[in-house]
Amino acid sequence: MQDKPDIADLMMAVQEFISAEIAPQLTGHAAFSARVAGNVLALMQRELALRPGFRAAQTARLETLLGARGSLEELNHTLCAKIAEGTLGLDDAPLIDHLKRATMGKLAIDQPNYAGYKTAQENDWPEEG
Amino acid sequence: MTSPAQASDFTRALDALCATHLGGAMTDYTRLSGGASQESYRFACGGEVFVLRRPPGGVAKAGGSSALSMTDEARALKQVHGAGVWVPEVVHICTPDDGLGMGYIMRFIEGQTIARKILRDDEFAAIRPQLAAQCGTMLARLHALNSDEMTGLPRSDAAGELNKYTEILRAHAHPHPVFELAIKWLSDNLPAARADALVHGDFRMGNLMVQPQAGVVAILDWELAHIGDPMEDLGWPCVPSWRFGQHQNPVGGFGQREDFYAAYEAAGGTIDRAAVRFWEILGTLKWGIMCTMMATAFTSGADRTVERAAIGRRASETEIDLLRMLEGQD
């Protein structure tokens, strides 16, 4: 077991250093890259916090939807194959519910400020987890 | 990196070209930023300002790309300029004798291309409501050109584009169930095959040059021009990823579809609503798959920049847009 600070706190320290101290001292492309780096560190912190619950919830839903067991990656490959062959499609309510939740989860980690995500939240799409 | 020796060879060649073809000495030479895949340089000669556009180092990338060669791009630009479409005037296409590699020289046009500035800065507030109609008018003129007269351009239609991106996704091998759902919908809703128009192929914010008073003054970056379905150019600017946060304005973040379509029809074009919708959804899928390609470019080591890595994580934006679009929203 490691000591304090934990990994989320360490990431936050680096993120704040890059975004608040480094980026303002740079210009042009380097300043842009530093802002992107700060955003990536923020994304990593969100993923660290949300990933375990999201993966467990997705795996449970996919096992029910597909009637199969496996890793989340294997289940997703099976789901893709069933959609491509037309066994599951737009008129399957449980599929759409699953895809909405899974995608809401991706956005909560990747880009929580994205306009399309905010619109979906306003329209009461189901959340992941 | 360009070494000092190469840089001076380059400026010497450009200087010589100015003397031979533009009638004067070169002054005020600067490299322009922007344009991820091409280099551009602004320079003055005889009281006028010009831009040289060329592939990196003047050498075309070998194989794999569907982009036009610089020479074909310049020829296409000349033809559309002659038909009254707002594009920079090409004044010279580079030959081997010029010593600059592939490339061409066009007249410089003053204007803004950065989407966030056009969509947010006060100086563009008055012209913004006119932009959708201007785009519609320009596209109708472009699509009215006789595509039989265009040489050197590739052909591609809806089925071809869908197959191309489906193959890229399958090669990527990371599961994207939402993309699969979109591919299924698109294969079930293919528009009638047509490849009867000159299509710009990348008509969106970022490739439109805008002035605060005049509005759209030039359509840039013709390297994806092809003979295809004209509805592709009406769908692509309405892809949610090109709205830069202004989701209430489906056309490029600045306008409404009705104004865009009305201007297109007033200028002689015919809108096929179902086909435009197909291209909007295919366009959203395309940008999502391009994000996965950037993830591959990063993980393969081809491009280790933090921007490339970060764009990989934007594929999910297109997935939420696709789900909303497949439900008939947006």
Short mmCIF file of C-alpha atoms in Angstrom, two decimals:
data_model
loop_
_atom_site.label_atom_id
_atom_site.label_comp_id
_atom_site.label_asym_id
_atom_site.label_seq_id
_atom_site.Cartn_x
_atom_site.Cartn_y
_atom_site.Cartn_z
CA MET A 1 0.00 0.00 0.00
CA GLN A 2 1.36 3.37 -1.03
CA ASP A 3 1.41 6.41 1.16
CA LYS A 4 -0.31 9.76 0.73
CA PRO A 5 -0.82 11.69 -1.52
CA ASP A 6 -2.84 9.20 -3.58
CA ILE A 7 -2.70 9.07 -7.36
CA ALA A 8 -5.71 11.40 -7.87
CA ASP A 9 -4.11 14.04 -5.65
CA LEU A 10 -0.78 13.73 -7.50
CA MET A 11 -2.51 14.15 -10.86
CA MET A 12 -4.31 17.20 -9.55
CA ALA A 13 -1.01 18.71 -8.43
CA VAL A 14 0.51 18.23 -11.91
CA GLN A 15 -2.64 19.48 -13.63
CA GLU A 16 -2.70 22.67 -11.56
CA PHE A 17 1.01 23.22 -12.17
CA ILE A 18 0.59 22.89 -15.96
CA SER A 19 -2.67 24.83 -16.27
CA ALA A 20 -2.08 27.60 -13.73
CA GLU A 21 1.70 28.10 -13.86
CA ILE A 22 3.15 26.74 -17.12
CA ALA A 23 0.47 27.48 -19.73
CA PRO A 24 0.17 31.24 -18.95
CA GLN A 25 3.93 31.66 -19.46
CA LEU A 26 3.87 30.11 -22.94
CA THR A 27 2.70 31.51 -26.28
CA GLY A 28 1.47 30.10 -29.58
CA HIS A 29 1.42 26.37 -30.15
CA ALA A 30 3.24 25.53 -26.91
CA ALA A 31 0.54 27.37 -24.89
CA PHE A 32 -2.16 25.43 -26.76
CA SER A 33 -0.38 22.11 -26.10
CA ALA A 34 -0.04 22.94 -22.40
CA ARG A 35 -3.77 23.68 -22.12
CA VAL A 36 -4.52 20.36 -23.85
CA ALA A 37 -2.14 18.58 -21.43
CA GLY A 38 -3.97 20.15 -18.47
CA ASN A 39 -7.31 19.01 -19.90
CA VAL A 40 -5.98 15.47 -20.35
CA LEU A 41 -4.89 15.35 -16.72
CA ALA A 42 -8.38 16.46 -15.65
CA LEU A 43 -9.86 13.70 -17.86
CA MET A 44 -7.56 11.14 -16.21
CA GLN A 45 -8.78 12.17 -12.76
CA ARG A 46 -12.42 11.77 -13.84
CA GLU A 47 -11.66 8.37 -15.33
CA LEU A 48 -9.84 7.23 -12.20
CA ALA A 49 -12.86 8.08 -10.08
CA LEU A 50 -15.64 6.84 -12.40
CA ARG A 51 -14.16 3.90 -14.32
CA PRO A 52 -14.64 1.04 -11.81
CA GLY A 53 -18.37 1.71 -11.30
CA PHE A 54 -18.99 2.36 -15.01
CA ARG A 55 -17.27 -0.85 -16.14
CA ALA A 56 -19.16 -2.96 -13.59
CA ALA A 57 -22.51 -1.45 -14.61
CA GLN A 58 -21.80 -1.94 -18.35
CA THR A 59 -20.66 -5.52 -17.88
CA ALA A 60 -23.81 -6.39 -15.90
CA ARG A 61 -26.11 -4.82 -18.53
CA LEU A 62 -24.31 -6.52 -21.43
CA GLU A 63 -24.49 -9.94 -19.74
CA THR A 64 -28.25 -9.52 -19.46
CA LEU A 65 -28.65 -8.10 -22.98
CA LEU A 66 -26.52 -10.76 -24.67
CA GLY A 67 -27.20 -13.70 -22.32
CA ALA A 68 -23.45 -14.34 -22.24
CA ARG A 69 -20.50 -13.88 -19.92
CA GLY A 70 -17.05 -12.51 -20.62
CA SER A 71 -14.77 -9.51 -20.25
CA LEU A 72 -16.24 -6.10 -21.05
CA GLU A 73 -14.13 -6.00 -24.23
CA GLU A 74 -15.38 -9.43 -25.37
CA LEU A 75 -18.99 -8.51 -24.61
CA ASN A 76 -18.65 -5.27 -26.59
CA HIS A 77 -17.23 -7.15 -29.60
CA THR A 78 -20.18 -9.56 -29.42
CA LEU A 79 -22.58 -6.61 -29.22
CA CYS A 80 -20.97 -5.01 -32.28
CA ALA A 81 -21.36 -8.25 -34.25
CA LYS A 82 -25.05 -8.54 -33.31
CA ILE A 83 -25.73 -4.94 -34.35
CA ALA A 84 -23.84 -5.39 -37.64
CA GLU A 85 -25.79 -8.57 -38.51
CA GLY A 86 -29.10 -6.91 -37.54
CA THR A 87 -29.99 -9.17 -34.57
CA LEU A 88 -30.11 -6.09 -32.32
CA GLY A 89 -31.14 -2.67 -33.61
CA LEU A 90 -32.76 0.70 -33.12
CA ASP A 91 -36.12 -0.82 -32.15
CA ASP A 92 -34.66 -2.77 -29.19
CA ALA A 93 -35.40 -0.61 -26.14
CA PRO A 94 -32.91 -2.38 -23.82
CA LEU A 95 -30.14 -1.94 -26.43
CA ILE A 96 -30.83 1.78 -26.80
CA ASP A 97 -31.05 2.21 -23.02
CA HIS A 98 -27.68 0.46 -22.68
CA LEU A 99 -26.00 2.51 -25.44
CA LYS A 100 -27.31 5.77 -24.00
CA ARG A 101 -25.98 4.94 -20.52
CA ALA A 102 -22.62 3.72 -21.85
CA THR A 103 -22.22 6.82 -24.03
CA MET A 104 -23.28 9.17 -21.21
CA GLY A 105 -20.56 7.48 -19.14
CA LYS A 106 -17.94 8.04 -21.85
CA LEU A 107 -18.84 11.73 -22.06
CA ALA A 108 -18.85 12.15 -18.26
CA ILE A 109 -15.17 11.17 -18.44
CA ASP A 110 -14.06 12.47 -21.86
CA GLN A 111 -15.89 15.78 -22.40
CA PRO A 112 -18.45 16.70 -19.72
CA ASN A 113 -18.77 20.20 -21.21
CA TYR A 114 -19.71 18.96 -24.70
CA ALA A 115 -22.95 20.59 -25.91
CA GLY A 116 -24.43 17.30 -27.14
CA TYR A 117 -23.89 15.77 -23.68
CA LYS A 118 -25.56 18.71 -21.95
CA THR A 119 -28.53 18.47 -24.32
CA ALA A 120 -28.86 14.75 -23.54
CA GLN A 121 -28.80 15.52 -19.80
CA GLU A 122 -31.52 18.16 -20.29
CA ASN A 123 -33.56 15.51 -22.13
CA ASP A 124 -33.23 13.21 -19.10
CA TRP A 125 -31.12 10.54 -20.74
CA PRO A 126 -30.22 7.77 -18.27
CA GLU A 127 -26.80 8.19 -16.63
CA GLU A 128 -24.12 5.50 -16.44
CA GLY A 129 -23.27 3.73 -13.17
CA MET B 1 13.12 20.96 -39.42
CA THR B 2 14.25 23.22 -42.23
CA SER B 3 17.97 23.91 -42.06
CA PRO B 4 19.23 27.46 -42.76
CA ALA B 5 20.72 26.25 -46.06
CA GLN B 6 17.38 24.77 -47.17
CA ALA B 7 15.53 27.90 -46.06
CA SER B 8 17.75 30.11 -48.15
CA ASP B 9 17.40 27.77 -51.18
CA PHE B 10 13.66 28.05 -50.67
CA THR B 11 13.54 31.85 -50.42
CA ARG B 12 15.95 32.18 -53.34
CA ALA B 13 13.68 29.98 -55.47
CA LEU B 14 10.62 31.97 -54.42
CA ASP B 15 12.43 35.24 -55.19
CA ALA B 16 13.35 33.96 -58.64
CA LEU B 17 9.76 32.90 -59.26
CA CYS B 18 8.55 36.40 -58.32
CA ALA B 19 10.93 37.95 -60.84
CA THR B 20 9.94 35.52 -63.62
CA HIS B 21 6.18 35.15 -63.13
CA LEU B 22 4.95 37.99 -60.92
CA GLY B 23 7.04 40.83 -62.28
CA GLY B 24 9.02 42.03 -59.27
CA ALA B 25 11.14 41.32 -56.24
CA MET B 26 9.78 39.38 -53.28
CA THR B 27 9.24 41.28 -50.01
CA ASP B 28 7.68 40.55 -46.59
CA TYR B 29 7.93 36.77 -46.65
CA THR B 30 6.29 34.89 -43.68
CA ARG B 31 5.26 31.32 -43.02
CA LEU B 32 1.59 31.09 -42.07
CA SER B 33 0.45 28.87 -39.23
CA GLY B 34 -2.55 26.59 -39.53
CA GLY B 35 -3.20 23.92 -42.16
CA ALA B 36 -2.20 20.67 -40.50
CA SER B 37 -1.32 18.83 -43.70
CA GLN B 38 -0.01 21.64 -45.95
CA GLU B 39 2.49 24.48 -45.73
CA SER B 40 1.64 28.02 -46.69
CA TYR B 41 3.72 31.17 -47.03
CA ARG B 42 2.56 34.74 -47.51
CA PHE B 43 4.72 37.15 -49.47
CA ALA B 44 4.43 40.45 -51.29
CA CYS B 45 5.54 41.28 -54.81
CA GLY B 46 4.94 44.39 -56.88
CA GLY B 47 2.53 45.88 -54.32
CA GLU B 48 0.36 42.76 -54.21
CA VAL B 49 0.19 39.97 -51.63
CA PHE B 50 0.31 36.29 -52.55
CA VAL B 51 0.23 32.91 -50.82
CA LEU B 52 2.27 29.84 -51.77
CA ARG B 53 0.57 26.60 -50.76
CA ARG B 54 2.44 23.31 -50.99
CA PRO B 55 2.75 19.91 -49.30
CA PRO B 56 5.41 19.76 -46.55
CA GLY B 57 8.77 20.41 -48.20
CA GLY B 58 7.03 20.54 -51.59
CA VAL B 59 6.91 16.75 -51.65
CA ALA B 60 3.57 14.97 -51.98
CA LYS B 61 2.92 12.19 -49.47
CA ALA B 62 3.19 8.85 -51.19
CA GLY B 63 0.18 6.55 -51.42
CA GLY B 64 -2.81 5.93 -49.17
CA SER B 65 -4.26 9.41 -49.31
CA SER B 66 -7.44 10.30 -51.16
CA ALA B 67 -6.39 13.96 -51.19
CA LEU B 68 -5.77 15.65 -54.53
CA SER B 69 -2.29 16.45 -55.72
CA MET B 70 -1.46 20.14 -55.41
CA THR B 71 -1.49 20.47 -59.19
CA ASP B 72 -4.98 18.96 -59.51
CA GLU B 73 -6.19 21.09 -56.60
CA ALA B 74 -4.87 24.23 -58.33
CA ARG B 75 -6.54 23.24 -61.63
CA ALA B 76 -9.87 22.68 -59.85
CA LEU B 77 -9.53 26.05 -58.09
CA LYS B 78 -8.94 27.80 -61.40
CA GLN B 79 -12.08 26.25 -62.88
CA VAL B 80 -14.35 27.14 -59.95
CA HIS B 81 -12.90 30.65 -59.77
CA GLY B 82 -13.89 31.13 -63.39
CA ALA B 83 -17.47 30.11 -62.53
CA GLY B 84 -17.96 32.82 -59.90
CA VAL B 85 -17.41 30.71 -56.81
CA TRP B 86 -15.51 32.68 -54.17
CA VAL B 87 -12.08 31.14 -54.06
CA PRO B 88 -8.57 32.61 -54.17
CA GLU B 89 -7.33 33.28 -57.70
CA VAL B 90 -4.53 30.91 -58.69
CA VAL B 91 -1.81 32.89 -60.49
CA HIS B 92 0.83 30.20 -60.94
CA ILE B 93 1.12 26.41 -60.66
CA CYS B 94 4.67 25.40 -59.73
CA THR B 95 6.73 23.48 -62.25
CA PRO B 96 9.96 21.54 -61.62
CA ASP B 97 11.90 24.52 -63.03
CA ASP B 98 10.71 26.67 -60.12
CA GLY B 99 12.67 24.57 -57.60
CA LEU B 100 9.88 24.72 -55.01
CA GLY B 101 8.53 21.21 -55.41
CA MET B 102 4.76 20.81 -55.88
CA GLY B 103 2.58 23.75 -55.03
CA TYR B 104 0.81 26.81 -56.39
CA ILE B 105 0.58 30.53 -55.85
CA MET B 106 -2.68 32.37 -55.28
CA ARG B 107 -3.70 35.92 -54.49
CA PHE B 108 -3.95 36.56 -50.74
CA ILE B 109 -7.46 37.23 -49.40
CA GLU B 110 -7.86 39.03 -46.09
CA GLY B 111 -10.26 37.40 -43.64
CA GLN B 112 -10.82 35.23 -40.60
CA THR B 113 -11.00 31.42 -40.64
CA ILE B 114 -10.91 30.63 -36.91
CA ALA B 115 -14.38 29.33 -36.06
CA ARG B 116 -14.47 30.53 -32.45
CA LYS B 117 -13.68 34.09 -33.50
CA ILE B 118 -16.29 34.14 -36.27
CA LEU B 119 -18.91 32.66 -33.93
CA ARG B 120 -18.15 34.79 -30.86
CA ASP B 121 -16.35 38.05 -31.68
CA ASP B 122 -18.55 41.17 -31.71
CA GLU B 123 -17.16 42.37 -35.05
CA PHE B 124 -18.89 39.41 -36.77
CA ALA B 125 -22.23 39.80 -34.95
CA ALA B 126 -23.93 41.78 -37.74
CA ILE B 127 -22.87 39.47 -40.60
CA ARG B 128 -23.41 36.15 -38.78
CA PRO B 129 -27.14 35.87 -39.67
CA GLN B 130 -26.22 36.18 -43.39
CA LEU B 131 -23.62 33.41 -43.48
CA ALA B 132 -25.97 30.43 -43.91
CA ALA B 133 -27.58 32.01 -47.00
CA GLN B 134 -24.19 32.97 -48.45
CA CYS B 135 -23.03 29.37 -48.04
CA GLY B 136 -26.17 28.07 -49.77
CA THR B 137 -25.68 30.42 -52.71
CA MET B 138 -21.99 29.53 -53.12
CA LEU B 139 -22.67 25.79 -53.00
CA ALA B 140 -25.43 26.05 -55.62
CA ARG B 141 -22.99 27.84 -57.98
CA LEU B 142 -20.34 25.23 -57.32
CA HIS B 143 -22.70 22.31 -57.89
CA ALA B 144 -24.02 23.83 -61.12
CA LEU B 145 -20.60 23.50 -62.75
CA ASN B 146 -20.33 20.95 -65.50
CA SER B 147 -18.54 18.13 -63.74
CA ASP B 148 -17.71 16.45 -67.06
CA GLU B 149 -15.20 19.23 -67.68
CA MET B 150 -13.32 18.51 -64.46
CA THR B 151 -10.25 16.41 -64.98
CA GLY B 152 -8.01 14.67 -62.49
CA LEU B 153 -10.67 14.46 -59.79
CA PRO B 154 -11.58 11.20 -58.03
CA ARG B 155 -15.20 10.02 -57.95
CA SER B 156 -16.95 8.86 -54.82
CA ASP B 157 -20.58 8.37 -53.85
CA ALA B 158 -22.51 7.55 -50.69
CA ALA B 159 -21.94 3.79 -50.77
CA GLY B 160 -18.23 4.25 -51.53
CA GLU B 161 -17.72 6.65 -48.62
CA LEU B 162 -19.66 4.43 -46.22
CA ASN B 163 -17.63 1.36 -47.23
CA LYS B 164 -14.37 3.24 -46.91
CA TYR B 165 -15.04 4.35 -43.32
CA THR B 166 -16.54 1.01 -42.32
CA GLU B 167 -13.30 -0.67 -43.40
CA ILE B 168 -11.20 1.81 -41.44
CA LEU B 169 -13.31 1.17 -38.33
CA ARG B 170 -13.04 -2.62 -38.69
CA ALA B 171 -9.24 -2.33 -39.08
CA HIS B 172 -9.11 -0.21 -35.90
CA ALA B 173 -10.59 -3.26 -34.10
CA HIS B 174 -11.73 -1.36 -30.99
CA PRO B 175 -15.45 -2.06 -30.40
CA HIS B 176 -17.76 0.93 -31.08
CA PRO B 177 -21.36 -0.35 -30.84
CA VAL B 178 -22.82 3.12 -31.58
CA PHE B 179 -20.78 3.39 -34.78
CA GLU B 180 -22.05 -0.09 -35.77
CA LEU B 181 -25.63 1.08 -35.20
CA ALA B 182 -24.99 4.14 -37.38
CA ILE B 183 -23.39 2.00 -40.13
CA LYS B 184 -26.45 -0.27 -40.11
CA TRP B 185 -28.83 2.70 -40.38
CA LEU B 186 -26.73 4.26 -43.16
CA SER B 187 -26.60 1.01 -45.19
CA ASP B 188 -30.38 0.71 -44.84
CA ASN B 189 -30.92 4.33 -45.90
CA LEU B 190 -28.44 4.82 -48.75
CA PRO B 191 -29.54 7.59 -51.13
CA ALA B 192 -29.72 6.87 -54.85
CA ALA B 193 -26.19 6.60 -56.22
CA ARG B 194 -25.13 9.83 -57.87
CA ALA B 195 -21.77 11.31 -58.74
CA ASP B 196 -22.76 14.18 -61.00
CA ALA B 197 -21.35 17.27 -59.32
CA LEU B 198 -18.10 18.87 -58.27
CA VAL B 199 -18.16 18.49 -54.48
CA HIS B 200 -15.82 20.49 -52.24
CA GLY B 201 -15.62 17.61 -49.76
CA ASP B 202 -14.63 19.62 -46.66
CA PHE B 203 -17.13 22.50 -46.65
CA ARG B 204 -17.28 23.61 -43.01
CA MET B 205 -16.15 26.24 -40.52
CA GLY B 206 -12.37 26.41 -40.60
CA ASN B 207 -12.33 26.28 -44.40
CA LEU B 208 -14.52 29.37 -44.85
CA MET B 209 -12.81 32.75 -44.89
CA VAL B 210 -15.07 35.41 -43.41
CA GLN B 211 -14.86 39.21 -43.26
CA PRO B 212 -16.85 41.28 -40.71
CA GLN B 213 -18.66 43.32 -43.41
CA ALA B 214 -18.78 41.07 -46.47
CA GLY B 215 -19.23 37.68 -44.77
CA VAL B 216 -17.92 34.63 -46.63
CA VAL B 217 -15.23 35.81 -49.08
CA ALA B 218 -13.48 32.53 -49.88
CA ILE B 219 -13.86 28.77 -49.66
CA LEU B 220 -10.45 27.27 -48.89
CA ASP B 221 -8.73 23.87 -48.79
CA TRP B 222 -9.88 22.05 -51.91
CA GLU B 223 -7.71 18.99 -51.42
CA LEU B 224 -10.75 16.73 -50.80
CA ALA B 225 -12.64 17.96 -53.89
CA HIS B 226 -14.18 15.15 -55.92
CA ILE B 227 -16.99 14.26 -58.28
CA GLY B 228 -19.83 13.05 -56.11
CA ASP B 229 -23.24 13.67 -54.56
CA PRO B 230 -23.76 17.44 -54.08
CA MET B 231 -25.87 16.75 -50.97
CA GLU B 232 -22.62 15.76 -49.24
CA ASP B 233 -21.57 19.45 -49.13
CA LEU B 234 -24.94 20.40 -47.57
CA GLY B 235 -24.70 17.72 -44.88
CA TRP B 236 -21.07 18.13 -43.78
CA PRO B 237 -21.31 21.71 -42.40
CA CYS B 238 -24.31 20.63 -40.25
CA VAL B 239 -22.38 17.85 -38.46
CA PRO B 240 -22.65 18.71 -34.73
CA SER B 241 -18.85 18.57 -34.32
CA TRP B 242 -18.55 21.69 -36.54
CA ARG B 243 -20.80 23.88 -34.36
CA PHE B 244 -18.09 24.77 -31.87
CA GLY B 245 -20.43 24.88 -28.88
CA GLN B 246 -23.26 26.70 -30.71
CA HIS B 247 -25.56 23.68 -30.98
CA GLN B 248 -28.69 25.80 -31.42
CA ASN B 249 -27.32 26.82 -34.85
CA PRO B 250 -27.08 23.60 -36.89
CA VAL B 251 -25.29 25.17 -39.88
CA GLY B 252 -21.68 25.57 -38.71
CA GLY B 253 -22.73 27.05 -35.38
CA PHE B 254 -23.98 30.21 -37.15
CA GLY B 255 -27.21 29.47 -39.00
CA GLN B 256 -30.43 27.56 -39.52
CA ARG B 257 -30.91 24.82 -42.09
CA GLU B 258 -33.98 26.57 -43.59
CA ASP B 259 -31.97 29.69 -44.55
CA PHE B 260 -29.15 27.54 -45.94
CA TYR B 261 -31.49 25.38 -48.06
CA ALA B 262 -33.64 28.33 -49.22
CA ALA B 263 -30.59 30.17 -50.57
CA TYR B 264 -29.35 26.99 -52.27
CA GLU B 265 -32.70 26.55 -54.02
CA ALA B 266 -33.01 30.26 -54.88
CA ALA B 267 -29.64 29.99 -56.64
CA GLY B 268 -30.87 27.05 -58.73
CA GLY B 269 -29.97 24.03 -56.58
CA THR B 270 -32.33 21.20 -55.62
CA ILE B 271 -32.39 19.88 -52.07
CA ASP B 272 -33.00 16.19 -51.37
CA ARG B 273 -33.79 16.31 -47.63
CA ALA B 274 -33.42 12.58 -47.05
CA ALA B 275 -30.04 12.53 -48.80
CA VAL B 276 -28.80 15.57 -46.85
CA ARG B 277 -29.82 13.84 -43.60
CA PHE B 278 -27.93 10.72 -44.70
CA TRP B 279 -24.80 12.83 -45.30
CA GLU B 280 -25.16 14.60 -41.94
CA ILE B 281 -25.22 11.24 -40.16
CA LEU B 282 -22.43 9.79 -42.33
CA GLY B 283 -20.43 12.98 -41.70
CA THR B 284 -20.82 12.62 -37.94
CA LEU B 285 -19.72 8.97 -38.18
CA LYS B 286 -16.79 9.98 -40.41
CA TRP B 287 -15.48 12.51 -37.92
CA GLY B 288 -15.88 9.93 -35.13
CA ILE B 289 -13.87 7.38 -37.10
CA MET B 290 -11.26 10.03 -37.89
CA CYS B 291 -10.90 10.51 -34.11
CA THR B 292 -10.21 6.78 -33.76
CA MET B 293 -7.60 7.14 -36.56
CA MET B 294 -5.90 9.84 -34.51
CA ALA B 295 -5.90 7.51 -31.50
CA THR B 296 -4.18 4.92 -33.71
CA ALA B 297 -1.68 7.52 -34.94
CA PHE B 298 -0.81 8.17 -31.30
CA THR B 299 -0.67 4.58 -30.03
CA SER B 300 1.32 3.39 -33.08
CA GLY B 301 3.95 6.03 -32.36
CA ALA B 302 3.39 7.85 -35.67
CA ASP B 303 2.40 11.02 -33.78
CA ARG B 304 3.14 11.19 -30.07
CA THR B 305 1.79 14.70 -29.42
CA VAL B 306 -0.63 15.28 -26.56
CA GLU B 307 -3.12 16.88 -28.98
CA ARG B 308 -3.24 13.72 -31.07
CA ALA B 309 -3.85 11.64 -27.95
CA ALA B 310 -6.56 14.00 -26.71
CA ILE B 311 -8.46 13.98 -30.04
CA GLY B 312 -8.78 10.20 -29.75
CA ARG B 313 -11.00 10.79 -26.75
CA ARG B 314 -13.36 12.96 -28.79
CA ALA B 315 -14.85 10.01 -30.67
CA SER B 316 -17.38 9.76 -27.84
CA GLU B 317 -18.77 13.21 -28.74
CA THR B 318 -19.82 11.87 -32.11
CA GLU B 319 -21.37 8.80 -30.46
CA ILE B 320 -23.74 10.89 -28.36
CA ASP B 321 -24.56 12.99 -31.44
CA LEU B 322 -25.20 9.85 -33.53
CA LEU B 323 -27.53 8.38 -30.90
CA ARG B 324 -29.50 11.63 -30.82
CA MET B 325 -29.59 11.84 -34.64
CA LEU B 326 -30.69 8.20 -35.04
CA GLU B 327 -33.62 9.02 -32.73
CA GLY B 328 -34.59 11.79 -35.13
CA GLN B 329 -33.30 14.65 -33.01
CA ASP B 330 -30.98 17.49 -33.93
#
